[in-house]
Structure formats: C-alpha cells, structure tokens
Amino acid sequence: MIASPNKGSRLANIAGNIKPYVEIYKTLKSLRYESVAKLNHNDETDIEMAAIAGNHNNLLLGKLIGGVNDGRVEVESVYLPHLKDFMILPYGHKDIHHQPETARWVDAFLRTGKFQ
C-alpha cells in the first residue's frame, strides 16, 4: 500500500463536515475514521502486506492535519500493526506514487517479502 489512509483520514473528517465537499467528492465519506474502522483493517491476515507512507508536507491542507503527514494522509494512519514491513519516504501524497524510489521498494517487497 502506498500512502493509503488505512485508519481513515483526518482531512476527510474535516472536509466531510462541509456538505458541498461530500456531494462533490463522494469518496470522502468512505475515508472518514468511522467508515474505515468498520473495515477491520487491524485484523491479522495471512496476506503479506507492507505500506509506504510519505512525510513531505508542502501543502496548506497538510497544515490542517497536524502531525507527520504527506499533505493529505497522516503517517500514523498508513501504519497497521500486522504489516510485514513499513517505511516512510520523503515525498508528498501527490508525488510518492510517481517516484522511481517508491517503485524500487515495492519491487523489493514483491520479490523478497520485505523492504531491503
């Protein structure tokens, strides 16, 4: 998973209180804390999973979130206790998916089952 708000998004919680945003951005409701909690992502599984979070917050929206975040998603929300591996890269949410470094770490995990 790359920059996935596995525990929900504080930004979605904030924006979800503004009715026009919810009507325009339909996925906001599914990213709110209470919606994500219903998915039971914290349950252990036999599926080996890893996650990469970003910590480069250069967006105004990231200032609303607080804590370490990538401008959209908090690092803490990406981490799940049953992940086989977890890492933080110095990229923002809009950039992390397009970085060669991210691709190399994903490839390493797929080949070896861990970030190396």
Short mmCIF file of C-alpha atoms in Angstrom, two decimals:
data_model
loop_
_atom_site.label_atom_id
_atom_site.label_comp_id
_atom_site.label_asym_id
_atom_site.label_seq_id
_atom_site.Cartn_x
_atom_site.Cartn_y
_atom_site.Cartn_z
CA MET A 1 0.00 0.00 0.00
CA ILE A 2 1.29 3.43 -0.87
CA ALA A 3 0.06 6.39 1.22
CA SER A 4 -3.20 4.57 1.95
CA PRO A 5 -5.26 6.05 4.80
CA ASN A 6 -5.72 2.65 6.43
CA LYS A 7 -7.07 4.14 9.65
CA GLY A 8 -9.02 6.92 7.95
CA SER A 9 -8.18 10.47 7.05
CA ARG A 10 -8.37 13.48 9.33
CA LEU A 11 -8.64 15.63 6.22
CA ALA A 12 -11.69 13.61 5.12
CA ASN A 13 -13.19 14.05 8.57
CA ILE A 14 -12.71 17.82 8.36
CA ALA A 15 -13.99 18.13 4.78
CA GLY A 16 -16.79 15.66 5.48
CA ASN A 17 -18.40 18.22 7.75
CA ILE A 18 -18.82 20.58 4.81
CA LYS A 19 -21.82 19.32 2.86
CA PRO A 20 -20.83 20.64 -0.62
CA TYR A 21 -17.50 18.77 -0.41
CA VAL A 22 -19.20 15.48 0.34
CA GLU A 23 -21.52 15.93 -2.62
CA ILE A 24 -18.65 16.78 -4.98
CA TYR A 25 -16.06 14.33 -3.58
CA LYS A 26 -18.15 11.22 -2.96
CA THR A 27 -15.23 9.17 -1.61
CA LEU A 28 -14.79 11.47 1.41
CA LYS A 29 -17.43 9.57 3.34
CA SER A 30 -15.58 6.27 2.87
CA LEU A 31 -12.30 7.80 4.13
CA ARG A 32 -13.71 9.11 7.41
CA TYR A 33 -12.46 7.42 10.58
CA GLU A 34 -15.75 5.71 11.42
CA SER A 35 -16.18 4.32 7.88
CA VAL A 36 -12.66 2.88 7.75
CA ALA A 37 -12.98 1.39 11.26
CA LYS A 38 -15.87 -0.77 10.01
CA LEU A 39 -13.49 -2.46 7.54
CA ASN A 40 -11.48 -4.11 10.36
CA HIS A 41 -8.10 -3.41 8.74
CA ASN A 42 -6.44 -4.08 12.09
CA ASP A 43 -7.37 -7.75 11.97
CA GLU A 44 -4.46 -10.04 11.22
CA THR A 45 -4.49 -11.83 7.89
CA ASP A 46 -2.44 -14.47 6.09
CA ILE A 47 -1.84 -11.99 3.29
CA GLU A 48 1.61 -10.44 3.49
CA MET A 49 1.26 -6.69 3.25
CA ALA A 50 3.57 -3.72 3.50
CA ALA A 51 2.98 0.00 3.39
CA ILE A 52 4.90 3.08 2.39
CA ALA A 53 4.00 6.47 3.84
CA GLY A 54 5.21 9.89 2.82
CA ASN A 55 6.29 12.64 5.18
CA HIS A 56 6.85 15.62 2.90
CA ASN A 57 4.13 18.08 3.76
CA ASN A 58 4.37 21.09 1.47
CA LEU A 59 0.63 21.66 1.07
CA LEU A 60 -1.61 24.01 3.01
CA LEU A 61 -4.03 21.14 3.60
CA GLY A 62 -1.28 19.24 5.41
CA LYS A 63 -1.08 22.05 7.95
CA LEU A 64 -4.72 21.37 8.85
CA ILE A 65 -3.96 17.73 9.56
CA GLY A 66 -1.12 18.24 12.01
CA GLY A 67 1.44 15.61 12.96
CA VAL A 68 3.68 13.95 10.39
CA ASN A 69 1.84 13.68 7.09
CA ASP A 70 2.28 13.78 3.34
CA GLY A 71 -0.04 16.74 2.81
CA ARG A 72 -3.12 14.51 2.65
CA VAL A 73 -2.62 11.42 4.85
CA GLU A 74 -1.06 11.09 8.30
CA VAL A 75 1.84 8.63 8.56
CA GLU A 76 0.15 7.11 11.60
CA SER A 77 -2.94 6.35 9.51
CA VAL A 78 -0.91 4.39 6.94
CA TYR A 79 0.70 2.09 9.53
CA LEU A 80 -1.06 -1.11 10.62
CA PRO A 81 0.41 -3.39 13.30
CA HIS A 82 0.19 -6.57 11.22
CA LEU A 83 2.16 -5.23 8.25
CA LYS A 84 5.13 -7.33 7.30
CA ASP A 85 7.10 -4.16 6.62
CA PHE A 86 6.63 -0.40 6.74
CA MET A 87 8.67 2.58 5.63
CA ILE A 88 8.47 6.34 5.29
CA LEU A 89 9.78 8.14 2.21
CA PRO A 90 10.40 11.90 1.85
CA TYR A 91 7.58 12.58 -0.62
CA GLY A 92 4.19 14.25 -0.63
CA HIS A 93 0.94 12.45 -1.34
CA LYS A 94 0.69 13.72 -4.89
CA ASP A 95 4.28 12.66 -5.69
CA ILE A 96 5.01 9.43 -3.83
CA HIS A 97 3.23 7.20 -6.35
CA HIS A 98 5.32 8.53 -9.24
CA GLN A 99 8.80 8.17 -7.73
CA PRO A 100 11.30 5.60 -9.06
CA GLU A 101 12.43 5.06 -5.45
CA THR A 102 8.90 4.04 -4.45
CA ALA A 103 8.77 1.59 -7.35
CA ARG A 104 12.11 0.07 -6.32
CA TRP A 105 10.86 -0.51 -2.74
CA VAL A 106 7.62 -2.06 -3.98
CA ASP A 107 9.62 -4.32 -6.28
CA ALA A 108 11.89 -5.35 -3.40
CA PHE A 109 8.90 -6.26 -1.25
CA LEU A 110 7.25 -8.25 -4.01
CA ARG A 111 10.46 -10.18 -4.65
CA THR A 112 11.63 -10.76 -1.07
CA GLY A 113 8.70 -10.09 1.26
CA LYS A 114 10.40 -7.10 2.88
CA PHE A 115 11.88 -3.74 2.09
CA GLN A 116 15.62 -4.19 1.69
#
